[in-house]
Amino acid sequence: MIGDIAFGQFIPGKSPLHRMDPRVKIVLIFLFIVFLFVAQNFVALALPVLAALAAIFLSGVPLRQYLKSVKAVIFIVLFTSVLNLFYGGGQTLLKLGFMEIKSGGVSNAIFIAVRILTLILLSAVLTFTTSPNSLTDAIERLMKPLKVFHVKVHEIAMIMTIALRFVPTLLEETDKIMSAQKARGADLESGGLVQRAKALLPILIPLFVSSFRRAYDLAMAMECRCYHGGEGRTKMKVLHAGKGDAAACAVSCLLCAAVIVCNILLPGSLT
Amino acid sequence: MSEFISAQDVSFAYDPEEGQAPRNVLEGVSMRIRRGEFVALLGHNGCGKSTMAKLFNAMLLPTGGKVFVDGMDTVDEAVLYEIRRRVGLVLQNPDNQLVASVVEEDVAFGPENLGVPPEEIRRRVDEALKAVEMYDFRLNAPYKLSGGQKQRVAIAGIIAMQPDCIVLDEPTAMLDPRGRSEVLRTIHRLNREQGITIVLITHYMDEAVQADRVIVMDDGNVLTEGTPREVFSQVELLKKHQLDVPQATELTYRLRGMGFPMPCTLNEEECVEALAAYLPPVQAG
Ligand SMILES: Nc1ncnc2c1ncn2[C@@H]1O[C@H](COP(=O)(O)OP(=O)(O)OP(=O)(O)O)[C@@H](O)[C@H]1O
Ligand SMILES: [Mg+2]
């Protein structure tokens, strides 16, 4: 069933990371991602990498899940690393015609590869351990200060919630429409790009029409249940950060401070 | 029983399409729904049942006449959300009524909109899910539920707002027989045990037979109303307006037409009893 793919992201569990306040989790992961880019030498880079490894260990999610998410982007990682091989100074290691690979290039390539891989792993930790609902909920609360600038925070979160809710429904519907069109002799698999794109039209149009119908129905159902925007609205689930969250914050801040110290004390590795 | 919803000489026209004159969908309908009763609303396609349902909870406002809910006029904006809280509307397609991707969060949607405090919402959500026997599914994703289960979750979402009345617009039209009986059992129990007033719009006569009172609409008017027996004994009138009667009623009606003096029966048991009177007793042994 295609519906399962879209929701294969969140892996339910009871690990310390699953129990963490999603707001804290988002902020800390974001912090580490920033510091991945702040780090200028291998020692400094090692700190957020260590944090990522610790998070992976604490998440209790099987390693093969992480490997899967790395596999999905391995091409991009290789591509950027290979490009970086040809930059940077230092000793010449290899000469390929007019291009040469220098020692600086090798270290650059490794540095960048580690950076991207860690970035992927950190975001995987977030999506694996946080349900889509807590994620939107946390984003809504984190963005609340933006209300001052007239950002429609509640509306954005509502849109995300509804989108998440309807992804499987619409996938299922696409499946049905495709079968229906195939049963009428539609050929979706052969032909060139243009032909295939044309063949998609009889699928997209009914899907569009039915989506509008659904949107109309849903809006009415929401109004029937007294929906009138974010004003005066409460939430069943209250988020509260506990001792574990405080500890995680403290450790993370220390690590980030260490990254800055390493940056100052040691020479940069990127050339 | 005191009167809960009262529609007085209500007429209604949808906004006409460009260049067309507005057409009255309802023309001077009066009906009363009493507190605690179970009413079935019948009528052929396009006779204005859904329109009536939306007038009951102020989703639509009458273009003529008045609708009162517990004494409150539905055109009064100040009580709009109070009316919608008291009269919950459940629609036909369960897929398009669920907002959240977790069952319990969907049920919490109504109370959240009403600004109920978090602990109280939790309590109401658990209670509502137990009332429709979906408590064990509270952490499931709605798209993984059967049609009948989805519709029960939609009902729980209304119950969590603590309504006095639930209006259901063909809640079983998209369900299989099993889902249909689940939903019907649930609403009958809510009516009996919690005293919630039920208005059930349906095309299934066997559902209508189980109501306390039946109202039949025809092209924007009330055709007839009364207990199921009173209404379904008027077979000619219903047929003239392209309405069905329960199968048992139809059978005894036809037999009556063939000269067998039969009572009007509403369900299989009554029908069997009436037929048995004409059969020779079975010889034992
Ligand atoms: N949004 C709308 N705009 C314009 N006309 C409408 C709208 N909704 C319904 N109508 C018209 O109003 C009339 C009554 O519709 P309504 O939906 O109330 O009938 P119904 O009794 O619920 O029918 P059904 O049994 O098919 O559900 C119909 O003739 C319909 O075409
Ligand atoms: Mg209708």
XYZ file of C-alpha atoms and ligand atoms in Angstrom:
588
model
C 0.000 0.000 0.000
C 1.490 3.368 -0.933
C -0.004 4.948 2.180
C 2.537 3.255 4.384
C 5.525 4.876 2.754
C 4.532 8.385 3.713
C 4.158 7.393 7.332
C 7.119 5.059 7.575
C 9.013 8.010 9.014
C 7.873 7.994 12.599
C 8.888 4.883 14.508
C 6.875 4.629 17.739
C 8.838 3.774 20.854
C 9.456 4.607 24.473
C 13.069 5.766 24.385
C 14.249 8.897 26.246
C 14.259 10.694 22.917
C 10.663 9.699 22.205
C 9.654 11.083 25.568
C 11.484 14.365 25.130
C 9.495 17.555 24.706
C 9.256 17.963 20.905
C 9.918 21.706 21.180
C 13.214 21.095 22.968
C 14.065 18.378 20.493
C 13.501 20.616 17.482
C 15.510 23.470 18.973
C 18.452 21.253 19.971
C 18.609 19.425 16.655
C 18.490 22.748 14.888
C 21.279 24.032 17.165
C 23.522 21.080 16.330
C 22.874 21.488 12.627
C 23.955 25.115 12.890
C 27.068 24.121 14.804
C 27.925 21.501 12.197
C 28.484 24.493 9.952
C 30.123 26.625 12.621
C 32.789 23.972 13.212
C 35.920 24.784 11.243
C 38.239 21.920 12.084
C 37.980 18.173 12.616
C 38.118 18.358 16.403
C 35.293 20.883 16.521
C 33.323 18.844 13.970
C 33.732 15.730 16.085
C 31.585 17.252 18.848
C 28.250 17.530 16.987
C 29.044 14.187 15.327
C 29.394 12.656 18.775
C 26.107 14.249 19.799
C 24.425 12.753 16.719
C 25.847 9.295 17.477
C 24.680 9.573 21.093
C 21.209 10.594 19.895
C 21.093 7.636 17.497
C 22.060 5.309 20.325
C 19.496 6.838 22.712
C 16.676 6.769 20.145
C 16.447 2.987 20.291
C 15.571 2.962 16.582
C 17.197 0.064 14.691
C 20.379 1.093 12.856
C 19.082 -0.214 9.560
C 16.458 2.554 9.557
C 19.254 5.116 9.715
C 21.168 3.288 6.994
C 18.055 3.485 4.835
C 17.839 7.244 5.200
C 21.575 7.594 4.469
C 21.239 5.376 1.416
C 18.600 7.719 0.033
C 21.069 10.603 -0.111
C 24.359 8.787 -0.644
C 24.544 9.987 -4.239
C 24.370 13.657 -3.228
C 27.026 13.091 -0.556
C 29.388 11.390 -2.999
C 28.787 14.007 -5.631
C 29.633 16.957 -3.367
C 32.648 15.159 -1.909
C 34.048 14.352 -5.316
C 33.606 17.957 -6.395
C 35.458 19.092 -3.290
C 38.340 16.720 -3.993
C 39.555 19.152 -6.608
C 39.543 22.195 -4.371
C 42.045 23.116 -1.707
C 45.759 23.393 -1.518
C 48.563 21.320 -0.004
C 50.689 18.595 -1.510
C 49.763 17.172 -4.855
C 48.742 13.546 -4.428
C 47.538 12.642 -7.898
C 47.565 14.217 -11.304
C 44.745 13.454 -13.746
C 45.436 15.323 -16.909
C 44.888 19.010 -16.174
C 43.245 18.300 -12.785
C 45.091 17.424 -9.661
C 44.037 16.132 -6.292
C 45.830 17.739 -3.399
C 45.913 16.687 0.253
C 43.749 19.689 1.176
C 41.136 18.478 -1.286
C 40.966 15.070 0.349
C 40.508 16.535 3.785
C 37.869 18.920 2.418
C 35.989 16.038 0.827
C 35.939 14.062 4.055
C 34.963 17.121 6.072
C 31.995 17.906 3.831
C 30.862 14.273 3.646
C 30.845 14.003 7.444
C 28.960 17.260 7.692
C 26.175 16.218 5.321
C 25.885 12.714 6.719
C 25.557 14.058 10.248
C 22.965 16.540 9.075
C 20.913 13.712 7.567
C 21.261 11.553 10.654
C 20.232 14.372 12.974
C 17.075 15.096 11.008
C 16.365 11.368 10.854
C 16.569 11.223 14.654
C 13.975 13.987 14.823
C 11.493 12.417 12.395
C 11.992 8.876 13.715
C 11.276 9.816 17.321
C 8.595 12.495 16.925
C 5.072 11.802 15.650
C 3.865 14.156 12.905
C 1.305 15.527 15.324
C 3.735 16.466 18.057
C 5.926 17.915 15.353
C 3.229 20.294 14.086
C 2.139 20.992 17.631
C 5.691 21.917 18.633
C 6.198 24.055 15.537
C 2.983 25.933 16.302
C 4.147 26.706 19.817
C 7.677 27.594 18.787
C 6.413 29.992 16.151
C 3.971 31.697 18.490
C 6.219 34.754 18.987
C 5.953 35.369 15.234
C 2.332 36.378 15.821
C 3.688 39.818 16.608
C 4.615 40.086 12.939
C 1.096 38.962 11.923
C 2.259 35.519 10.862
C -0.785 33.239 10.919
C 0.823 30.664 13.154
C -2.325 28.770 14.107
C -3.524 28.606 10.515
C -0.181 27.278 9.287
C -0.196 24.558 11.929
C -3.814 23.702 11.064
C -2.911 23.372 7.394
C -0.058 21.043 8.288
C -2.310 18.928 10.516
C -4.956 18.580 7.820
C -2.372 17.874 5.125
C -0.888 15.096 7.245
C -4.333 13.702 7.893
C -5.244 13.619 4.189
C -2.012 12.285 2.698
C -3.014 8.618 3.133
C -6.612 9.299 2.086
C -5.532 10.984 -1.137
C -2.918 8.325 -1.870
C -5.589 5.685 -1.521
C -7.822 7.676 -3.824
C -5.052 8.036 -6.412
C -4.666 4.280 -6.295
C -8.384 3.815 -6.925
C -8.528 6.311 -9.784
C -5.484 4.724 -11.410
C -7.087 1.294 -11.251
C -10.326 2.704 -12.621
C -8.569 4.362 -15.553
C -6.492 1.271 -16.232
C -9.667 -0.787 -16.277
C -10.874 1.527 -19.025
C -7.754 0.848 -21.024
C -5.587 3.798 -19.991
C -1.925 3.081 -20.614
C 0.158 4.660 -17.847
C 3.440 2.834 -18.256
C 4.617 3.044 -21.845
C 5.511 5.873 -24.194
C 7.795 8.842 -23.938
C 7.840 11.508 -21.290
C 5.234 13.698 -22.978
C 2.931 10.763 -23.560
C 3.188 9.649 -19.976
C 2.558 13.130 -18.688
C -0.538 13.263 -20.869
C -1.663 9.910 -19.516
C -1.530 11.374 -16.015
C -4.160 14.006 -16.778
C -7.145 11.636 -16.480
C -5.823 10.803 -13.024
C -5.045 14.300 -11.832
C -8.328 15.861 -12.879
C -10.629 13.517 -10.935
C -8.225 13.745 -8.020
C -8.456 17.524 -8.082
C -12.219 17.537 -8.303
C -12.606 15.128 -5.428
C -10.076 17.060 -3.345
C -12.157 20.192 -3.693
C -15.237 18.252 -2.665
C -13.419 16.944 0.366
C -12.161 20.385 1.271
C -15.702 21.733 1.086
C -17.076 18.917 3.251
C -14.259 19.206 5.751
C -14.672 22.947 6.106
C -18.321 22.379 6.872
C -17.614 19.611 9.375
C -15.099 21.888 11.090
C -17.602 24.717 11.324
C -20.187 22.311 12.722
C -17.705 21.596 15.476
C -17.476 25.278 16.357
C -14.144 25.938 14.661
C -13.459 29.653 14.460
C -9.712 30.012 14.128
C -7.101 30.015 16.864
C -8.834 32.607 19.028
C -9.832 31.242 22.439
C -8.778 27.738 21.479
C -7.296 25.307 24.000
C -5.331 22.112 23.463
C -5.901 18.701 24.963
C -2.203 17.931 25.137
C -0.041 20.318 27.075
C 3.659 20.095 26.396
C 5.940 20.422 29.344
C 9.685 20.144 29.441
C 11.014 17.959 32.276
C 14.356 17.307 33.949
C 15.613 15.197 31.060
C 14.980 18.066 28.669
C 16.879 20.456 30.915
C 19.818 18.046 31.070
C 19.813 17.656 27.290
C 19.832 21.431 26.913
C 22.748 21.813 29.324
C 24.867 19.141 27.624
C 24.116 20.581 24.193
C 25.075 24.096 25.229
C 28.346 22.830 26.636
C 29.127 20.965 23.428
C 28.373 24.019 21.335
C 30.585 26.181 23.522
C 33.323 23.582 23.081
C 32.922 23.839 19.305
C 33.610 27.579 19.501
C 36.615 27.053 21.777
C 38.068 24.454 19.379
C 37.493 26.844 16.481
C 39.485 29.552 18.238
C 42.309 27.367 19.546
C 42.939 25.111 16.563
C 43.626 26.031 12.933
C 40.830 25.520 10.414
C 40.779 22.295 8.419
C 38.974 23.669 5.395
C 41.171 25.228 2.796
C -41.486 16.253 26.668
C -40.535 19.864 26.111
C -39.799 21.308 22.736
C -36.100 21.534 21.816
C -35.919 22.591 18.182
C -38.781 24.405 16.565
C -38.899 25.469 12.945
C -41.729 27.893 12.308
C -42.933 28.453 8.771
C -39.358 28.216 7.478
C -38.542 28.934 3.880
C -35.103 28.800 2.352
C -33.438 29.486 -0.993
C -29.794 28.928 -1.863
C -27.951 31.789 -3.518
C -28.992 31.468 -7.154
C -26.472 31.048 -9.935
C -25.886 34.131 -11.996
C -28.860 35.212 -14.046
C -31.271 32.817 -12.355
C -34.090 33.610 -9.985
C -33.722 32.161 -6.478
C -35.665 28.934 -6.063
C -37.212 28.068 -2.721
C -35.889 24.730 -1.517
C -38.106 24.892 1.560
C -41.472 26.570 1.483
C -43.011 27.214 4.845
C -41.911 24.147 6.770
C -42.900 23.855 10.415
C -41.632 21.046 12.583
C -40.800 20.461 16.215
C -38.223 18.201 17.740
C -38.911 17.418 21.385
C -36.210 16.977 23.962
C -35.032 13.384 24.261
C -36.943 11.915 21.331
C -35.649 9.932 18.369
C -36.950 11.375 15.127
C -36.420 9.970 11.645
C -36.582 12.439 8.772
C -37.495 10.892 5.418
C -38.039 12.131 1.913
C -36.895 11.514 -1.648
C -33.645 12.899 -3.080
C -33.486 16.666 -3.205
C -36.557 17.316 -1.067
C -34.572 19.466 1.363
C -33.623 17.150 4.248
C -29.960 18.164 4.337
C -30.957 21.793 4.053
C -33.258 21.334 7.043
C -30.415 19.717 9.024
C -28.138 22.688 8.365
C -30.856 25.081 9.437
C -31.075 23.254 12.770
C -27.508 24.131 13.764
C -27.291 27.555 12.162
C -25.002 26.454 9.335
C -27.692 28.012 7.166
C -30.113 30.742 8.167
C -33.755 30.729 7.035
C -34.698 33.256 4.362
C -38.212 33.314 5.827
C -39.640 32.146 9.134
C -37.705 31.245 12.278
C -35.712 28.379 13.731
C -35.397 28.191 17.508
C -33.018 25.915 19.364
C -33.931 25.656 23.028
C -35.554 29.057 22.727
C -32.542 30.664 20.996
C -33.095 32.195 17.576
C -30.524 30.811 15.106
C -30.046 34.208 13.436
C -28.681 35.617 16.714
C -24.888 35.737 16.179
C -24.201 35.981 19.892
C -25.405 32.418 20.479
C -24.075 30.905 17.240
C -21.444 28.649 18.860
C -23.771 27.777 21.719
C -26.267 26.504 19.145
C -23.631 24.552 17.222
C -22.415 23.019 20.461
C -25.921 21.938 21.442
C -26.923 20.618 18.034
C -24.139 18.479 16.605
C -24.282 17.565 12.927
C -22.820 14.312 11.622
C -22.441 14.134 7.855
C -22.599 11.363 5.324
C -18.971 10.797 4.386
C -16.958 9.869 7.473
C -13.685 10.366 5.574
C -14.265 14.070 5.131
C -15.250 14.866 8.710
C -12.165 13.770 10.580
C -9.591 16.499 11.032
C -6.651 14.986 12.906
C -4.500 11.978 12.109
C -5.005 10.379 15.523
C -8.464 9.313 16.682
C -8.315 10.882 20.154
C -7.016 14.165 18.788
C -9.849 14.296 16.346
C -12.391 13.794 19.118
C -10.667 16.587 21.051
C -11.116 19.019 18.148
C -14.601 20.230 19.175
C -13.867 20.832 22.874
C -10.576 22.515 21.906
C -12.520 24.951 19.737
C -14.816 25.659 22.670
C -11.856 26.549 24.870
C -12.424 23.749 27.393
C -9.483 23.303 29.823
C -7.029 20.483 28.897
C -7.808 18.036 31.758
C -11.508 18.393 31.103
C -10.965 17.727 27.368
C -9.029 14.561 28.227
C -11.910 13.354 30.413
C -14.539 14.131 27.778
C -12.556 12.496 24.991
C -12.153 9.266 26.955
C -15.825 9.292 27.903
C -16.968 9.985 24.337
C -14.765 7.243 22.893
C -16.101 4.774 25.450
C -19.671 5.792 24.644
C -19.194 4.797 20.986
C -17.044 1.777 21.896
C -13.943 3.106 20.158
C -11.777 3.649 23.247
C -9.372 0.871 22.282
C -8.709 2.613 18.980
C -7.913 6.025 20.486
C -4.315 6.061 19.209
C -5.083 4.713 15.725
C -4.942 6.680 12.503
C -8.470 7.281 11.118
C -7.545 6.063 7.638
C -6.923 2.597 9.021
C -10.460 2.275 10.444
C -13.508 0.755 8.767
C -16.322 3.032 7.600
C -18.513 2.204 10.580
C -15.668 2.854 12.989
C -14.864 6.192 11.334
C -18.482 7.241 11.599
C -18.509 6.296 15.287
C -15.399 8.418 15.812
C -17.193 11.290 14.081
C -20.099 10.792 16.508
C -17.666 10.744 19.445
C -16.271 14.059 18.196
C -19.768 15.507 18.533
C -20.494 13.871 21.904
C -17.312 15.384 23.348
C -18.946 18.801 22.914
C -21.745 17.586 25.230
C -24.607 18.332 22.841
C -28.303 18.051 23.671
C -29.118 16.863 20.199
C -27.322 15.084 17.368
C -28.534 15.453 13.803
C -27.226 12.720 11.523
C -27.479 13.282 7.772
C -27.518 9.829 6.162
C -24.750 8.592 8.461
C -25.017 5.050 7.125
C -25.306 5.749 3.397
C -21.676 4.839 2.693
C -21.421 1.906 5.081
C -21.741 -1.839 4.694
C -24.519 -3.633 6.637
C -22.233 -4.314 9.565
C -21.048 -0.702 9.842
C -24.652 0.377 9.523
C -25.840 -1.685 12.457
C -22.838 -0.531 14.574
C -23.742 3.097 14.005
C -27.456 2.534 14.598
C -26.856 0.640 17.812
C -24.630 3.470 18.997
C -27.115 6.250 18.357
C -29.988 4.303 19.889
C -27.935 3.732 23.014
C -26.968 7.412 23.247
C -30.630 8.308 22.953
C -31.703 5.793 25.604
C -28.889 6.100 28.127
C -27.807 9.721 27.858
C -31.128 11.190 26.776
C -29.571 12.833 23.720
C -32.163 13.936 21.191
C -31.553 12.267 17.824
C -32.666 13.434 14.392
C -31.800 10.745 11.874
C -32.043 11.555 8.178
C -32.144 8.324 6.214
C -33.254 6.517 3.108
C -33.435 3.172 4.912
C -36.966 2.418 6.040
C -35.883 -0.236 8.505
C -33.931 2.509 10.320
C -36.950 4.806 10.328
C -39.194 2.120 11.800
C -37.120 2.094 14.984
C -37.663 5.819 15.650
C -40.142 7.323 18.111
C -41.508 9.582 15.434
C -41.184 9.862 11.659
C -41.404 13.074 9.666
C -41.791 12.739 5.903
C -40.798 15.634 3.687
C -41.741 16.204 0.099
C -40.414 19.022 -2.091
C -39.881 21.571 0.635
C -42.917 20.674 2.715
C -43.814 18.269 5.463
C -45.935 15.561 3.856
C -46.949 13.680 6.961
C -45.671 12.862 10.424
C -46.449 10.584 13.314
C -45.346 7.307 14.895
C -43.817 4.857 12.449
C -47.057 2.879 12.464
C -49.172 5.913 11.694
C -46.881 6.990 8.882
C -46.241 3.650 7.217
C -49.882 2.644 7.258
C -50.418 5.356 4.634
C -48.813 3.246 1.950
C -50.718 4.868 -0.939
C -49.677 8.364 0.065
C -46.020 7.413 0.392
C -46.022 5.564 -2.909
C -47.588 8.504 -4.657
C -44.544 10.533 -3.589
C -42.027 7.910 -4.698
C -41.185 6.835 -1.192
C -40.481 3.332 -0.047
C -42.082 1.550 2.844
C -40.397 -1.203 4.876
C -40.448 -4.562 3.082
C -42.649 -6.178 5.711
C -45.173 -3.360 5.348
C -45.068 -3.710 1.587
C -45.763 -7.441 1.766
C -48.748 -7.178 4.079
C -50.009 -4.221 2.050
C -49.969 -6.251 -1.140
C -51.594 -9.239 0.509
C -54.281 -6.908 1.772
C -54.759 -5.760 -1.777
C -55.293 -9.417 -2.787
C -58.104 -9.703 -0.294
C -56.369 -11.017 2.831
C -57.401 -8.904 5.825
C -53.958 -8.176 7.335
C -52.751 -5.618 9.840
C -50.068 -3.102 8.911
C -46.755 -4.647 9.962
C -43.491 -2.782 10.434
C -40.854 -5.465 10.824
C -40.161 -9.125 10.065
C -41.480 -10.464 13.377
C -44.841 -8.760 13.045
C -45.035 -9.865 9.450
C -44.284 -13.483 10.306
C -46.929 -13.375 13.010
C -49.516 -11.976 10.610
C -48.679 -14.615 7.982
C -48.667 -17.453 10.499
C -52.308 -16.781 11.218
C -53.091 -17.988 7.674
C -50.933 -21.108 7.697
C -52.238 -24.454 8.845
C -50.707 -25.512 12.208
C -47.664 -27.770 11.789
C -48.374 -31.392 12.664
C -46.104 -32.491 15.450
C -44.142 -35.669 14.882
N -25.199 24.394 -2.012
C -26.292 24.414 -2.771
N -26.486 25.384 -3.685
C -27.576 25.410 -4.452
N -28.563 24.508 -4.387
C -28.453 23.509 -3.515
C -27.305 23.402 -2.659
N -27.447 22.312 -1.886
C -28.616 21.762 -2.237
N -29.231 22.461 -3.210
C -30.531 22.162 -3.804
O -31.483 22.181 -2.786
C -32.420 21.137 -2.936
C -32.528 20.352 -1.637
O -31.273 19.764 -1.376
P -30.975 18.903 -0.092
O -29.525 18.594 -0.146
O -31.487 19.595 1.103
O -31.839 17.594 -0.383
P -31.838 16.217 0.423
O -33.239 15.992 0.825
O -30.829 16.214 1.458
O -31.475 15.196 -0.714
P -30.655 13.852 -0.634
O -31.603 12.800 -0.212
O -30.179 13.632 -2.020
O -29.538 14.067 0.327
C -31.949 20.307 -4.106
O -32.787 20.599 -5.197
C -30.555 20.765 -4.376
O -30.321 20.786 -5.755
Mg -28.981 15.145 1.776
